Each structure stands twice: as C-alpha cells, then as structure tokens.
XYZ file of C-alpha atoms in Angstrom:
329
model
C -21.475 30.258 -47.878
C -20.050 29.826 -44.432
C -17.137 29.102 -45.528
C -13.604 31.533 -44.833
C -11.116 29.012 -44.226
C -9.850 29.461 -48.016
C -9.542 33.558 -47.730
C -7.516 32.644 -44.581
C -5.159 30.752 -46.244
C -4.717 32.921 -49.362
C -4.829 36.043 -47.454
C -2.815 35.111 -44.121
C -0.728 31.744 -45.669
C -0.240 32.676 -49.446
C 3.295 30.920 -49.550
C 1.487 27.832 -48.596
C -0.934 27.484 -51.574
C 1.686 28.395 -54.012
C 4.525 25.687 -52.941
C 1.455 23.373 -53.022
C 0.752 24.334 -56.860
C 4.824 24.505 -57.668
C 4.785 20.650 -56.215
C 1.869 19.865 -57.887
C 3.633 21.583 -61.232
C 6.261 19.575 -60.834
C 4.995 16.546 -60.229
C 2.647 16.275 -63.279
C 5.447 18.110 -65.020
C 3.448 21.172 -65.654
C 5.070 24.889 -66.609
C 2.004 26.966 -65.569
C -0.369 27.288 -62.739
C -3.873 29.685 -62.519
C -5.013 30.688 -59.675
C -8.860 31.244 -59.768
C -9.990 33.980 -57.249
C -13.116 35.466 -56.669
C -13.221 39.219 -57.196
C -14.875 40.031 -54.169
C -11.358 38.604 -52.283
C -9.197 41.641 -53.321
C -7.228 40.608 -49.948
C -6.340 37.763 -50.938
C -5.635 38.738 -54.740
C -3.132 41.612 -53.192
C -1.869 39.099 -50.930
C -1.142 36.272 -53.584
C 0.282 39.156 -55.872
C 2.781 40.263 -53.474
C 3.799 36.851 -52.844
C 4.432 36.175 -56.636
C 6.638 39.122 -57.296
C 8.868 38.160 -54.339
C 9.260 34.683 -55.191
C 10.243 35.337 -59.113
C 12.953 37.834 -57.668
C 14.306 35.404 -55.422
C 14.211 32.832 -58.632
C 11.554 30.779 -57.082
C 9.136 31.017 -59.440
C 9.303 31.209 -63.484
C 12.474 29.850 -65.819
C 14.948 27.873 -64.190
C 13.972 27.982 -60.387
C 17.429 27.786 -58.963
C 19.222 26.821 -61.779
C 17.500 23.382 -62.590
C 16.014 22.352 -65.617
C 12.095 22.805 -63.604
C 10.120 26.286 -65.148
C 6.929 26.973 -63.293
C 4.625 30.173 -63.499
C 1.797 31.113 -61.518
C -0.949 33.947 -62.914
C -4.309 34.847 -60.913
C -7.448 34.606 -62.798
C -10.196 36.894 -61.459
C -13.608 35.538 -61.145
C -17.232 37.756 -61.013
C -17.972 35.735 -58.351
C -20.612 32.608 -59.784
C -20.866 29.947 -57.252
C -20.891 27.502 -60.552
C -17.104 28.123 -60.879
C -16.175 26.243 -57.739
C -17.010 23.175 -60.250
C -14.059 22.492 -62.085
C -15.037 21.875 -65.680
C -17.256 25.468 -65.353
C -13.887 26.852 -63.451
C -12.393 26.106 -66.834
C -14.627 26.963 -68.880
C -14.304 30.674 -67.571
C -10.352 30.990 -67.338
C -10.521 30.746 -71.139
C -13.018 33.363 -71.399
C -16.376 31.378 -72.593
C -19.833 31.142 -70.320
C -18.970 29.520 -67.204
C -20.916 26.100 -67.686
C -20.584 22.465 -66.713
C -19.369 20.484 -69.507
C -20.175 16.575 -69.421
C -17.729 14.478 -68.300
C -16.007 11.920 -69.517
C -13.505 13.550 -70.693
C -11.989 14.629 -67.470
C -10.010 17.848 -66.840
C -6.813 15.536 -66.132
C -7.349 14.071 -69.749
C -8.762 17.226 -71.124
C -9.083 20.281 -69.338
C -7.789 24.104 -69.467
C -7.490 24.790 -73.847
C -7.508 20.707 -74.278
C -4.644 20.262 -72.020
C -4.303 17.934 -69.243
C -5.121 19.896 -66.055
C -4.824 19.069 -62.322
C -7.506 21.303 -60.315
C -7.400 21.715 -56.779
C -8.862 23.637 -54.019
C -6.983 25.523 -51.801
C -6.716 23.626 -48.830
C -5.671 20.700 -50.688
C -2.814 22.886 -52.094
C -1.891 24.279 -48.893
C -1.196 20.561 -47.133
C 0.735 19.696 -49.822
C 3.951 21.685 -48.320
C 3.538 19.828 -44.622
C 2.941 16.480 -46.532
C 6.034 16.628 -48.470
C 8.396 18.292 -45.352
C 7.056 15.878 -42.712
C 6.016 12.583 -44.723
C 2.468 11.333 -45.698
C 2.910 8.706 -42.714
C 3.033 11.352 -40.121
C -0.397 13.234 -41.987
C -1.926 10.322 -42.474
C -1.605 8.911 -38.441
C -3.851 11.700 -37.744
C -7.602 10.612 -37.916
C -8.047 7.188 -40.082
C -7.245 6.128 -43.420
C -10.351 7.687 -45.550
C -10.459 10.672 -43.424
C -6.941 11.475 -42.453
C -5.052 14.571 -41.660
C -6.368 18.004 -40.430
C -9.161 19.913 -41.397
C -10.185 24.073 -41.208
C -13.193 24.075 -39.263
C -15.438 27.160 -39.322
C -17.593 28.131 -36.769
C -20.207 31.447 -37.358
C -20.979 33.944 -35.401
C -23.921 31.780 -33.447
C -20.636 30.277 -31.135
C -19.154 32.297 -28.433
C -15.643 31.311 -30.221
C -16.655 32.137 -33.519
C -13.164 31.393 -35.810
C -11.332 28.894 -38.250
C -9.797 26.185 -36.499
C -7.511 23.311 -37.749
C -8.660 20.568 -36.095
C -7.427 16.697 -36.169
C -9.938 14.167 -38.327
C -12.101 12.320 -36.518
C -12.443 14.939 -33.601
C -15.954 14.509 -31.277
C -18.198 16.834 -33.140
C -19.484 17.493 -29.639
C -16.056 18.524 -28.869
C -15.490 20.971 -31.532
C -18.704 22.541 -30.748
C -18.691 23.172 -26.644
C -15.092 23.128 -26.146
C -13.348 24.960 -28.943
C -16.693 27.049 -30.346
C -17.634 27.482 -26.842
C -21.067 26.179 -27.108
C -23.936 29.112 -28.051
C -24.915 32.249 -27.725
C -28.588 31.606 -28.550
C -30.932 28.467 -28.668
C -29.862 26.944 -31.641
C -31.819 23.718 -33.279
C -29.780 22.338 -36.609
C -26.592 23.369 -38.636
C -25.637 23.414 -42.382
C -22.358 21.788 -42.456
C -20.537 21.996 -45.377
C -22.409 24.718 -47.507
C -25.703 25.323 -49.057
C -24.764 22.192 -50.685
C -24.200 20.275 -47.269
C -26.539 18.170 -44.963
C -28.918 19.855 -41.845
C -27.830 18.057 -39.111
C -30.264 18.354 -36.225
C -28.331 19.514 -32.777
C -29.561 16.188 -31.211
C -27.457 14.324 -33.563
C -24.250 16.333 -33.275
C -23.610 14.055 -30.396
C -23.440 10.931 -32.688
C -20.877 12.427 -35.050
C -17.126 12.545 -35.222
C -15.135 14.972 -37.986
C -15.193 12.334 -40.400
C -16.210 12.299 -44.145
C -17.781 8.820 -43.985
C -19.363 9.192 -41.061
C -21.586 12.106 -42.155
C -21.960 10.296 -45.432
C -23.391 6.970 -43.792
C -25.839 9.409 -41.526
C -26.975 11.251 -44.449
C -25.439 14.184 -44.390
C -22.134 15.795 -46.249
C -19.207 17.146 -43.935
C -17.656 18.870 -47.010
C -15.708 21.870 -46.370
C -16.188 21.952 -42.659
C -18.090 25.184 -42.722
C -20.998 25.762 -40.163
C -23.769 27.959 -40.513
C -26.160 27.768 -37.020
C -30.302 27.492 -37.704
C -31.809 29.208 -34.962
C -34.585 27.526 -33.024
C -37.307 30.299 -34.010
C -36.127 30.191 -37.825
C -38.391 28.681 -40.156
C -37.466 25.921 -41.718
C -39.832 26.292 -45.234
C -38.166 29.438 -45.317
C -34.217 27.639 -45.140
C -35.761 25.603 -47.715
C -37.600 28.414 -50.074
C -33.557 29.729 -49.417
C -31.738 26.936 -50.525
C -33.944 26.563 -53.608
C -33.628 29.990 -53.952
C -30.314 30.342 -53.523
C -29.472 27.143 -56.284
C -31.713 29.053 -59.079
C -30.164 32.142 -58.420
C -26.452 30.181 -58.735
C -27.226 27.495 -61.541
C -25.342 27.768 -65.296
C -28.506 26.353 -66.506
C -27.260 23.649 -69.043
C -29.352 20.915 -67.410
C -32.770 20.900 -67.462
C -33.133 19.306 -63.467
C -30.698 21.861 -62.265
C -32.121 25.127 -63.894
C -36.249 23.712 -64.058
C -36.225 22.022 -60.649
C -34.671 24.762 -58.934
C -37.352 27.436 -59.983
C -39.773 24.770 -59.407
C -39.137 24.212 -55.981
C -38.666 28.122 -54.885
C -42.239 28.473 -56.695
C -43.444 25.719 -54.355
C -42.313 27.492 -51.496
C -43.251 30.899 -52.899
C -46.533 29.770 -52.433
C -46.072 28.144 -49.225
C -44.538 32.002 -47.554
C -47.985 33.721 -49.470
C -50.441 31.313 -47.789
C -51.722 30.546 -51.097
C -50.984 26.966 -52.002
C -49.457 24.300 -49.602
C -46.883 21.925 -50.655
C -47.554 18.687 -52.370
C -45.296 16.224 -50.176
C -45.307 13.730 -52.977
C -44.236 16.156 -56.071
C -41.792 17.810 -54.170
C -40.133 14.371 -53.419
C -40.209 13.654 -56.723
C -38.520 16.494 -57.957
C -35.805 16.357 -55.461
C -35.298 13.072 -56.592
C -35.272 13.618 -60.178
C -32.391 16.548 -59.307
C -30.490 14.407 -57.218
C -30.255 11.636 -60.121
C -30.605 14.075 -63.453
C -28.312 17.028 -62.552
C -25.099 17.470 -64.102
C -23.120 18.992 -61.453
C -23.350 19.264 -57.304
C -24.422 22.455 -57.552
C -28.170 21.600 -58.075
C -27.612 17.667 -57.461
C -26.742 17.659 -53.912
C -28.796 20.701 -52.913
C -31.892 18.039 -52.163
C -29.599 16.643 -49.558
C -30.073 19.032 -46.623
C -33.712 19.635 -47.928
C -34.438 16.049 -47.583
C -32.772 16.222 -44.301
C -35.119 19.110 -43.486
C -38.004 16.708 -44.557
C -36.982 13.970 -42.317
C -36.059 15.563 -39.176
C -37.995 18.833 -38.758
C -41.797 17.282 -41.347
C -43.803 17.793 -38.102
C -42.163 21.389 -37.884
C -43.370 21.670 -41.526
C -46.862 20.036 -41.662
C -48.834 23.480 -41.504
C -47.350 24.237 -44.925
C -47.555 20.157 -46.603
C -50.099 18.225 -47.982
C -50.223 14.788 -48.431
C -50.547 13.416 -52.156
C -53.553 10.864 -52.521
C-alpha cells in the first residue's frame, strides 16, 4: 500500500535482514528464525533463498556457526498475501497453518507466541538496522534525529514526484524538504497525501510545511507517520471516493473476529455506496459514531486506525464533502 522500502531491502540487502534476525536469535537465545514473505514477492523469496544457502555453506547459519556453542536457522514462510498478517498475533497464527486471525492479547507473542513459545516479531526494517546498530554503536544511531524518533528512516515517494524512489533519510528531516528537494516537488497539482498506509493519516499539502519526519510530531497533529510510505491525492480526486476506498479496502482486508472491524467496515462502504449512486447522502452524525466505535472496539490496527485518515478527510476537506453529507438533527 505504498509501501516498497521492505522488497528493497529483502530483494537488494538480504544479508542485512538476516544478521538482524541471527542478532536478534542470539540475543533472546533463540535457535530458529521465520521469515514471513508475501507470495506475490518471489524476488525477494529467491533473493533471501540464495542468501541462506550461502551462508550455511560458509557455516554462518545452522549448528555451531563458527565453532561456538550459538545454533541459529532461518526458514521462509510464504504468505497468500492477507494484509491481516502484517499483525503479529494473525502473522502467527498463519505460520502454524490455522486461519490467519487476531488473537486477544494479553498474552503477548514474547510470552506466548509461535506454537506457545516465546517469540520476538519484527519487521524488516527494524531487522535490517540492527547490523549498523551493533557495528557502529546505538550512540552514533541514536545522535541522528531525537530520542523518540531517532535514527534513519526509508522514505517512499510514488510516482506523483518527479524523483519517485526509496530514500533513507535522517529523523526529523523538514517534510518540506523531503518533498521539493529530494522528491523533486510534482508532476501534477496535488492536494493531500496518505502517509504511512491505508492505515495512515491524510495530511493536507498546506500542512506538509508544519511537519518534520518525526513519529510524535505526526501523532500530536493527528496523523500517523508509520512506515514512511506516500501515496499523492490528486487535486481533482474525490475525496468520498478515497473514503468509499479505504472502507472498502479494510472490509475487503479484515479477519473478521471483531464485530467493529468486520460490521463497521461494510457499514461504512454501504454508506458511501450510496453516496457514489446518488441515492442516499451520508448521515454526518452516524458515520462519526461508527468511526468512533471502530477506533475504540476493534481488536487490531487494521480496522482501528483506518478512521484516522477518514476523520482527517472529515476535518480538512467536510466543505469538499458537503454535497454528499447531511447533518443529523
């Protein structure tokens, strides 16, 4: 979902992610690693393979890794490609072959995770810092950016930016910055970005002036920087129809366990449904309401934090939208 910072490291900087898992093996003292891929990335799947084989050759990876007492393996899991499994208890959940669902937490994977074990789960860019951390020192990370939102972050730009790329880019970088100087501002007229995912905030383009790569910053705004990926709103796009998507898009993607996240999805793409026909408009106060009931009922992000760029939507762009609202009495 804008995202291709991860495929870049898996398929370009495989070596990277697996150190990061080996240190993270032995820290936790650990003697197997998954790797959870999508099957769509057969790239990166080669990639990782290839990398694998070499390293158990060279006695890297598996028993004994250079003659110490430390055994670590590494296997890739293939996915089918449900958004749900970038949540970590439904990531588990279909490694050991049942429906890929949330389960509730407490307990927590690192008390009881993959087949009742302790588990550590990670994304991949986490993984792949690891290495730098531990050859350079967490002191020289953590001097870039500040102390919540330290280090370097992948940065993806679409296709909307004359540079259109991943870049690593230092924390707490001018948004502004990022945008004109590295994406090379536009190639069309452009009026908000989702940052960070279907799950992220809409940030207007007037207020990516007032925003620094930071996580709390976004946060405090109301919006979620999250993985750094930005998908460009056009100024002639509709934005009922980025909202009948999003909605769409979450009731398409949700595991269903929780009422809120499988009812209020469908609810709110019906809304809309009706909205794009011209034969109901949309009751302001009902569909506040059930935003707010997902935000505070849902079991997972997946459906909870989807009313966060909706709400943004609602707040920033309502007099866009007023053609297709009606007011509650």
């Amino acid at each position: 979902s804008g995202a291709f910072s991860d495929r870049y490291l898996l398929e370009d900087q495989p070596l990277k992610v697996i150190f990061g898992m080996v240190i993270c093996g032995y820290v936790i003292g650990s003697d197997e690693g998954v790797l959870y891929i999508r099957g769509e990335y057969p790239k990166s799947i080669e990639a990782l393979n290839g990398s694998i084989n070499k390293l158990k050759k060279l006695g890297l990876l598996g028993e004994n890794i250079l003659g110490t007492d430390f055994s670590f393996d590494l296997g890739i899991c293939i996915g089918q490609g449900a958004y749900i499994c970038g949540e970590e208890t439904a990531l588990i959940a279909s490694i050991e072959g049942r429906r890929a669902e949330v389960d509730v937490r407490p307990p927590f994977p690192v008390t009881e995770g993959l087949y009742k074990k302790p588990t550590v789960v990670n994304n991949v860019e986490t993984l792949a810092a690891a290495t730098g951390i531990l050859i350079n020192g967490s002191e020289k990370f953590s001097s870039i950016g500040n102390k919540k939102s330290a280090g370097t972050k992948l940065v993806c730009l679409d296709s909307f930016f004359n540079n259109p790329g991943v870049y690593e880019i230092d924390m707490g970088t001018p948004m502004k910055k990022i945008f004109n100087d590295i994406g090379g501002g536009y190639k069309e007229p452009v009026k908000a970005f989702q940052i960070g995912g279907p799950l992220g905030g809409v940030v207007p383009i007037n207020e990516i002036d007032n925003l620094n790569l930071d996580f709390q910053e976004f946060t405090a705004k109301g919006f979620m920087l999250g993985h750094a990926s930005v998908v460009s709103i056009p100024k002639d796009f509709s934005m009922s129809e980025y909202i009948h998507h999003l909605f769409e898009f979450s009731a398409e993607e949700s595991c269903g366990k929780c009422f809120p996240g499988r009812l209020g999805s469908y609810r709110g793409k019906e809304m809309f449904d009706q909205a794009k026909k011209k034969t109901a408009k949309i009751p302001l106060k009902l569909l506040e309401e059930l935003l707010v009931t997902m935000k505070k009922g849902c079991l997972c992000a997946l459906c909870g934090a989807i009313p966060t760029p909706i709400q943004n939507i609602l707040k920033y762009f309502g007099d866009e939208m007023k053609n297709d609202m009606v007011k509650d009495n």
